[in-house]
Structure formats: structure tokens, C-alpha cells
Amino acid sequence: MHLHEAVLSDSPQGIGVLCLGAVGTLAGTALGLRAMDHEQVPRVALVSAVFFVVSLIHIPLGVTSIHLTLNGLVGLLLGWTAFPALLVALLLQAVLVGHGGLLALGFNTLAMALPAVAVFYLFQRMSESKHRSIHFFAGFTAGSSAILSSAFLISAALWVSGESFELAAKAVFLFHLAVAMIEGLVVGSTVVLLRQVCPERPFLTTPQGLQERM
Amino acid sequence: MSNVIENAGSYGASLAPTNGWCLNGVDPRTRLIAAFCFSMVVTALSSPTTLVAALGIAVVGAGWTGALTEQRWKRLIPINLLVLLLLGLLPLGGGATPVLSIGPITVAREGLVQAVLIGLKANAIVLGVLVLLARLEMASIGHALGTLGVPAKLTHLLLFTVRYLGVLQREYGRLRAAMKVRGFRPGVDWHTYRSFGYLVGMLLLRSVDRADRIVMAMKCRGFYDRFHPLDRAALTARDAWFTAIVLLVLAGLTVLEWA
């Protein structure tokens, strides 16, 4: 769910939200870029690409289908670097698929990446714990709380930018309650798999294989 | 879906330069800035006549440049789904002049008008940007952003992501095919969600290995934090003409709105 600048530009508050989003994303991206060194660029880029490809998969939910967002997973893997990664992925979504607009890019990125960073600080330790049984729980809460927080930020932006959007804001949030459930199950399973297949390797270090093989 | 990714290399569907196509040779930087300015100006508009004029100009532009041919019109779908949602929900939000009331539900005129205006504005912006950036490769957008002062790490991130979209798409296709031959059919159950979770995990694991190989290959070739684009374009007379036309259109819209 991405907002478009045409929706938010009706009122001064909406324009304020757009500006706030742009400033927040600028700051977050600056921090994220500082946290990433040149050798990590390909890894982060591939996470962006996975995010983009996965967002095109439709998953059945009752009579309808949803698409995964996975910003919680991106947060768990990348920390602050989630900002540049999501910025790039959302730019591609705006330009190649038509999700969201160029001016709303700042707000949309902030709404996705801020929960991702929060999730990193809250659940990253838990997702790397020695007890296997917690991995799924960590992934589930990370995935579902990240998407719920994003939905909350988007609904709040709608709500702030005009009273007439109240109903739309509520609808967006309620719909994401169901999405969060599925997102949580998927991210939980992903974390379980990642921990089982490569338990020793944290994601954002310089490639280990590289140092071994040189 | 596959369409989107296959076209990711170029913003348009085909790389073949068409004869006499009017935006050929205009510098990507000029076009990016023009798209940004167009979005800014149209976002600031609010009167119905100006919005219709802006949409009209975008439609004419689309006809002229062929920006909507070859599946590219599909990029208008997401924004119009959003507009449809608003068209359904905004009129129910209450307003001074009810048009229709069925039981407890009242459809207000203000909400309808607002939703229609949002629809006009959104379509004008999306279509305008589509026209201004038509047939631009994502890679040249990346390089253009680099020369416009975007940090090198961020443009590299963009260029790498664009480069590996297609690769990951094929990887996804292989994994999905493997699931299919084992009889996987998505449904609403725990098995489906767990399988999708493992699918995402496998995509990530394979891409980590791929990323490490990329780093090594690039080191072998002496890469140090800089790409050299082959067509270092300079601004030409075409850019001047293009800028003049865009400025004229934007000035016209501004005058129509506030005069």
C-alpha cells in the first residue's frame, strides 16, 4: 500500500506530511549509507531486488489475494541500511510498476523503513538466539509488527491530511490486520530457514567466503 | 509480472530507437528534472479546469510519444485502483449536501467531488511522468541521478538492484517451478505460508552467495567505487528546446490556475 502525492496534496497538513516524509527519509538514508561500506553494496542491492520481486507475488487470503511486503524481514537483515534499500526498491516500484509517486517517495519510504529499523533493534538479537524455538516467534512478531506499524503510519497520514479521509484510513488499517497475520507467518518461516541453513553468518558483514578464499 | 522485470533494463519496452521519436537525444538529467517539476506543479493545482488541462496535455503527450503502447499503460492500474477505493469511501465520510441516502448510509457530494479531483490529479501526474521518462533505461536514470549529486553508494545500489532484478526473477521462476512439480498449490493454510517463507529464505540465501561472487569478480577486475558510463552525454540544443516546451506548459498551467 503506497500513497500518492495527489491524495495528500489537498490540504496544508498533507503537504506537511509529504515534506516530513522527505526529510525523514533523507536523514535515514544518510545514516544507512554511512552504515554500509562499498563491499556490502551488492548484498544490500540483492535484498532490494528480493523485496521488489516478492512484492509481485500474490498469496491467497480467503477469496482475495494479497502481496507480501516483507519490510520487517528487510529490517531484521539490514538495520539502518534498510532505508537506502527500501528507497531504491520503492523508486523502482514507482517507475516500473506505478505504485506511488515520485514526490510521495519520501513519505512512503519513511513509512516502510522506520518500522523496519525499529524491528531491527527490538528483535534482531532474539532472531539470532541459541534457542531454536524463539526464531519463529521473533520472525513472526518482527514481520507482523513492522507491517502493522507501516499501515498505522499510512493511515495516520491519511487521517491528518483531511477529515474526509477518516473512513479510508480506518479501512487501510483494518485490511492490514489480516495482511500482518500472513506476513508474520511468512517472515517467521523465513527466519527459521535462514537460521537453520546458515546459523553462524550474520547478514551484513563483509563476505566471509571472500576473506577465506583470498 | 514477468513483463515488468523484463522491461526493467529499459524504462520502455524496446530499445530500438524509433525514427523521428521526439524525446530521443534529450539528456536523462533534463528529463528527470522535468518530471520532478511537472509533479510539483500539478500537485499544487486545485481547480478542476486546470487539472483537466494538465491531464489533457499528458494525454496528448502520451499520444505523441507513444508512451502508452506495448503494455506500458498497465502502469496506470495501481493508481486508479487507489482512486477507485477513495471514490468508494470518501463520499461516505459525511458532508453538507447528501446526494443519496440508503438507510444509515449517506453519499455526500463533497466527497465525490474530492475523489474525482484526486483521480484527475493522480492520472495527470502519473501519465505526465510516464511521458517525460518514456523509453529511458533505468541504468541511465541511475547515472543521471549520480551526476545530479546523489551519493555514489546510493546510485550503485540502484544500478546493482536493476541489474539483478531479472536474475532474481528467473531464480524465483525456477524455485516456483520446483514447487509446482512437487504438487504445491497455494491455498489458505499454514503449509502455503510456510512454503512461501522458505521460498523467500532460499531466494535470500542464493542471492547472498551471488552477491559475494559479484564482489569477488569486481575486485578481480580492479573495481574501486566508480562506474564509467559509456555515453557521457552533454547538454545539447535539444535539451534547450525540451526545457523551453516544458517550462511553457508549466507556466501555462500556473497562469490558468492563478490568473
Short mmCIF file of C-alpha atoms in Angstrom, two decimals, chain B:
data_model
loop_
_atom_site.label_atom_id
_atom_site.label_comp_id
_atom_site.label_asym_id
_atom_site.label_seq_id
_atom_site.Cartn_x
_atom_site.Cartn_y
_atom_site.Cartn_z
CA MET B 1 4.69 -9.97 -13.68
CA SER B 2 7.48 -11.24 -15.87
CA ASN B 3 6.78 -8.30 -18.13
CA VAL B 4 7.67 -5.76 -15.50
CA ILE B 5 11.01 -7.31 -14.79
CA GLU B 6 11.99 -7.95 -18.35
CA ASN B 7 11.38 -4.31 -19.04
CA ALA B 8 13.38 -3.28 -16.01
CA GLY B 9 16.51 -2.86 -18.08
CA SER B 10 14.87 -0.14 -20.06
CA TYR B 11 12.12 2.10 -18.92
CA GLY B 12 10.37 1.45 -22.21
CA ALA B 13 9.63 -1.92 -23.75
CA SER B 14 12.04 -1.77 -26.61
CA LEU B 15 15.49 -0.35 -27.01
CA ALA B 16 15.19 0.15 -30.73
CA PRO B 17 15.27 3.88 -31.43
CA THR B 18 12.25 4.81 -33.46
CA ASN B 19 12.73 7.23 -36.29
CA GLY B 20 11.78 10.78 -35.51
CA TRP B 21 10.84 9.91 -31.98
CA CYS B 22 10.78 13.24 -30.28
CA LEU B 23 12.46 12.67 -26.92
CA ASN B 24 15.46 10.79 -28.37
CA GLY B 25 18.65 12.58 -27.54
CA VAL B 26 17.24 14.61 -24.69
CA ASP B 27 19.55 14.19 -21.72
CA PRO B 28 18.20 11.92 -18.94
CA ARG B 29 19.04 14.58 -16.37
CA THR B 30 16.87 17.15 -18.12
CA ARG B 31 14.03 14.67 -18.32
CA LEU B 32 14.29 13.68 -14.66
CA ILE B 33 14.22 17.31 -13.55
CA ALA B 34 11.30 17.97 -15.91
CA ALA B 35 9.37 15.02 -14.45
CA PHE B 36 10.03 16.28 -10.94
CA CYS B 37 8.92 19.84 -11.79
CA PHE B 38 5.82 18.57 -13.58
CA SER B 39 4.87 16.53 -10.49
CA MET B 40 5.45 19.56 -8.24
CA VAL B 41 3.35 21.94 -10.34
CA VAL B 42 0.45 19.55 -10.91
CA THR B 43 0.45 18.59 -7.22
CA ALA B 44 -0.02 22.26 -6.36
CA LEU B 45 -3.00 22.69 -8.73
CA SER B 46 -6.51 22.53 -7.35
CA SER B 47 -9.05 23.96 -9.79
CA PRO B 48 -10.94 21.42 -11.93
CA THR B 49 -10.30 23.23 -15.24
CA THR B 50 -6.54 23.31 -14.71
CA LEU B 51 -6.47 19.67 -13.68
CA VAL B 52 -8.40 18.70 -16.81
CA ALA B 53 -5.97 20.79 -18.85
CA ALA B 54 -2.99 19.08 -17.21
CA LEU B 55 -4.47 15.64 -17.88
CA GLY B 56 -5.22 16.71 -21.45
CA ILE B 57 -1.63 17.78 -22.00
CA ALA B 58 -0.39 14.49 -20.55
CA VAL B 59 -2.73 12.51 -22.83
CA VAL B 60 -1.60 14.48 -25.88
CA GLY B 61 1.99 13.91 -24.85
CA ALA B 62 1.33 10.21 -24.46
CA GLY B 63 -0.19 10.06 -27.93
CA TRP B 64 2.71 11.99 -29.41
CA THR B 65 5.50 9.98 -27.80
CA GLY B 66 3.77 6.59 -27.78
CA ALA B 67 4.31 6.36 -24.02
CA LEU B 68 1.34 4.06 -23.51
CA THR B 69 1.98 1.46 -26.19
CA GLU B 70 3.36 -2.04 -25.58
CA GLN B 71 1.84 -2.77 -22.15
CA ARG B 72 3.07 0.46 -20.61
CA TRP B 73 -0.50 1.56 -19.97
CA LYS B 74 -0.54 -1.04 -17.20
CA ARG B 75 1.42 1.37 -15.03
CA LEU B 76 -1.78 3.38 -14.69
CA ILE B 77 -3.60 0.49 -12.99
CA PRO B 78 -2.33 0.74 -9.37
CA ILE B 79 -3.03 4.44 -9.03
CA ASN B 80 -6.51 4.02 -10.44
CA LEU B 81 -7.26 1.19 -8.01
CA LEU B 82 -6.37 3.63 -5.22
CA VAL B 83 -8.61 6.27 -6.78
CA LEU B 84 -11.47 3.74 -7.03
CA LEU B 85 -11.05 2.94 -3.32
CA LEU B 86 -11.24 6.63 -2.48
CA LEU B 87 -14.22 7.08 -4.80
CA GLY B 88 -15.98 4.40 -2.81
CA LEU B 89 -15.01 5.66 0.65
CA LEU B 90 -14.73 9.46 0.52
CA PRO B 91 -18.44 10.15 -0.24
CA LEU B 92 -19.41 8.09 2.83
CA GLY B 93 -17.37 10.34 5.11
CA GLY B 94 -20.19 12.82 5.59
CA GLY B 95 -20.69 16.24 4.04
CA ALA B 96 -23.11 19.13 3.80
CA THR B 97 -25.01 18.09 0.67
CA PRO B 98 -26.19 14.48 0.55
CA VAL B 99 -26.86 13.14 -2.93
CA LEU B 100 -28.35 9.84 -1.94
CA SER B 101 -29.17 8.12 1.30
CA ILE B 102 -29.94 4.46 1.79
CA GLY B 103 -30.71 3.64 5.41
CA PRO B 104 -27.82 4.83 7.57
CA ILE B 105 -25.51 5.40 4.60
CA THR B 106 -25.35 8.88 3.08
CA VAL B 107 -23.44 9.66 -0.05
CA ALA B 108 -22.14 13.22 0.11
CA ARG B 109 -21.41 15.43 -2.85
CA GLU B 110 -18.24 16.94 -1.38
CA GLY B 111 -16.60 13.53 -1.08
CA LEU B 112 -17.47 12.61 -4.66
CA VAL B 113 -16.02 15.88 -5.98
CA GLN B 114 -12.87 15.44 -3.91
CA ALA B 115 -12.37 11.88 -5.13
CA VAL B 116 -12.83 12.89 -8.76
CA LEU B 117 -10.34 15.75 -8.39
CA ILE B 118 -7.81 13.40 -6.79
CA GLY B 119 -8.34 10.98 -9.66
CA LEU B 120 -7.73 13.71 -12.26
CA LYS B 121 -4.62 14.94 -10.49
CA ALA B 122 -3.18 11.47 -9.91
CA ASN B 123 -3.68 10.40 -13.52
CA ALA B 124 -2.23 13.66 -14.84
CA ILE B 125 0.90 13.21 -12.72
CA VAL B 126 1.41 9.51 -13.44
CA LEU B 127 0.81 9.93 -17.16
CA GLY B 128 2.98 13.07 -17.34
CA VAL B 129 5.90 11.34 -15.62
CA LEU B 130 5.40 8.32 -17.86
CA VAL B 131 5.67 10.57 -20.94
CA LEU B 132 8.68 12.52 -19.69
CA LEU B 133 10.62 9.40 -18.73
CA ALA B 134 9.40 7.17 -21.55
CA ARG B 135 11.98 4.83 -23.06
CA LEU B 136 14.62 5.85 -20.60
CA GLU B 137 16.71 2.94 -19.32
CA MET B 138 16.73 2.51 -15.55
CA ALA B 139 20.53 2.43 -15.83
CA SER B 140 20.66 5.87 -17.40
CA ILE B 141 18.31 7.14 -14.73
CA GLY B 142 20.81 5.82 -12.19
CA HIS B 143 23.77 7.53 -13.86
CA ALA B 144 21.76 10.73 -14.26
CA LEU B 145 20.97 10.71 -10.54
CA GLY B 146 24.68 10.22 -9.89
CA THR B 147 25.64 13.32 -11.87
CA LEU B 148 22.85 15.26 -10.16
CA GLY B 149 24.57 14.84 -6.81
CA VAL B 150 23.04 11.66 -5.41
CA PRO B 151 25.73 9.84 -3.34
CA ALA B 152 27.71 7.23 -5.25
CA LYS B 153 26.76 4.40 -2.88
CA LEU B 154 23.08 5.05 -3.44
CA THR B 155 23.38 5.12 -7.24
CA HIS B 156 25.46 1.94 -7.13
CA LEU B 157 22.76 0.35 -5.01
CA LEU B 158 20.18 1.35 -7.63
CA LEU B 159 22.29 0.12 -10.55
CA PHE B 160 23.02 -3.23 -8.88
CA THR B 161 19.38 -3.71 -7.97
CA VAL B 162 18.26 -3.02 -11.53
CA ARG B 163 20.92 -5.34 -12.88
CA TYR B 164 19.84 -8.27 -10.70
CA LEU B 165 16.06 -7.89 -10.90
CA GLY B 166 15.90 -10.10 -13.96
CA VAL B 167 18.31 -12.64 -12.46
CA LEU B 168 16.25 -12.92 -9.28
CA GLN B 169 13.08 -13.13 -11.28
CA ARG B 170 14.45 -16.18 -13.10
CA GLU B 171 15.67 -17.64 -9.81
CA TYR B 172 12.18 -17.20 -8.41
CA GLY B 173 10.72 -18.84 -11.50
CA ARG B 174 12.99 -21.88 -11.04
CA LEU B 175 12.13 -22.26 -7.34
CA ARG B 176 8.45 -21.85 -8.06
CA ALA B 177 8.61 -24.42 -10.85
CA ALA B 178 10.35 -26.82 -8.47
CA MET B 179 7.50 -26.36 -6.00
CA LYS B 180 4.96 -26.90 -8.74
CA VAL B 181 6.39 -30.21 -9.92
CA ARG B 182 6.21 -31.38 -6.31
CA GLY B 183 2.50 -30.67 -6.39
CA PHE B 184 2.39 -27.37 -4.50
CA ARG B 185 -0.83 -25.47 -4.94
CA PRO B 186 -1.29 -22.25 -2.94
CA GLY B 187 -4.27 -22.27 -0.61
CA VAL B 188 -5.28 -20.66 2.64
CA ASP B 189 -3.34 -22.80 5.08
CA TRP B 190 -0.24 -22.96 7.23
CA HIS B 191 1.57 -25.14 4.68
CA THR B 192 1.22 -22.45 1.99
CA TYR B 193 2.52 -19.65 4.17
CA ARG B 194 5.43 -21.72 5.44
CA SER B 195 6.34 -22.71 1.89
CA PHE B 196 6.33 -19.08 0.79
CA GLY B 197 8.50 -18.25 3.80
CA TYR B 198 11.03 -20.91 2.79
CA LEU B 199 10.85 -19.66 -0.80
CA VAL B 200 11.78 -16.13 0.31
CA GLY B 201 14.54 -17.57 2.50
CA MET B 202 16.01 -19.58 -0.36
CA LEU B 203 15.89 -16.51 -2.63
CA LEU B 204 17.80 -14.55 0.01
CA LEU B 205 20.39 -17.28 0.60
CA ARG B 206 21.10 -17.74 -3.06
CA SER B 207 21.37 -14.01 -3.58
CA VAL B 208 23.84 -13.67 -0.71
CA ASP B 209 26.09 -16.20 -2.38
CA ARG B 210 25.62 -14.44 -5.68
CA ALA B 211 26.46 -11.07 -4.12
CA ASP B 212 29.69 -12.46 -2.69
CA ARG B 213 30.67 -13.81 -6.08
CA ILE B 214 29.89 -10.42 -7.63
CA VAL B 215 32.15 -8.66 -5.13
CA MET B 216 34.99 -11.05 -5.86
CA ALA B 217 34.56 -10.75 -9.62
CA MET B 218 34.53 -6.99 -9.38
CA LYS B 219 37.63 -6.95 -7.21
CA CYS B 220 39.40 -9.13 -9.77
CA ARG B 221 38.61 -6.52 -12.37
CA GLY B 222 40.01 -3.74 -10.25
CA PHE B 223 36.73 -2.09 -9.33
CA TYR B 224 37.01 0.75 -6.90
CA ASP B 225 33.76 2.59 -6.14
CA ARG B 226 33.21 4.10 -9.56
CA PHE B 227 31.26 3.17 -12.69
CA HIS B 228 32.14 4.71 -16.01
CA PRO B 229 29.08 5.23 -18.17
CA LEU B 230 29.94 4.85 -21.85
CA ASP B 231 27.75 7.65 -23.10
CA ARG B 232 28.71 10.64 -21.05
CA ALA B 233 26.07 12.89 -22.59
CA ALA B 234 26.45 16.63 -22.77
CA LEU B 235 23.56 19.03 -22.87
CA THR B 236 22.61 19.96 -26.43
CA ALA B 237 20.22 22.21 -28.28
CA ARG B 238 17.58 19.51 -27.97
CA ASP B 239 17.69 19.88 -24.20
CA ALA B 240 17.15 23.62 -24.58
CA TRP B 241 14.09 23.04 -26.78
CA PHE B 242 12.74 20.39 -24.46
CA THR B 243 13.23 22.61 -21.40
CA ALA B 244 11.55 25.52 -23.19
CA ILE B 245 8.50 23.42 -24.06
CA VAL B 246 8.18 22.00 -20.54
CA LEU B 247 8.57 25.44 -18.96
CA LEU B 248 5.95 26.83 -21.34
CA VAL B 249 3.48 24.09 -20.38
CA LEU B 250 4.13 24.55 -16.67
CA ALA B 251 3.83 28.34 -16.95
CA GLY B 252 0.58 27.94 -18.87
CA LEU B 253 -0.85 25.68 -16.16
CA THR B 254 0.23 28.11 -13.43
CA VAL B 255 -1.35 31.06 -15.22
CA LEU B 256 -4.57 29.12 -15.80
CA GLU B 257 -4.72 28.23 -12.12
CA TRP B 258 -3.93 31.55 -10.51
CA ALA B 259 -4.85 34.20 -13.09
#
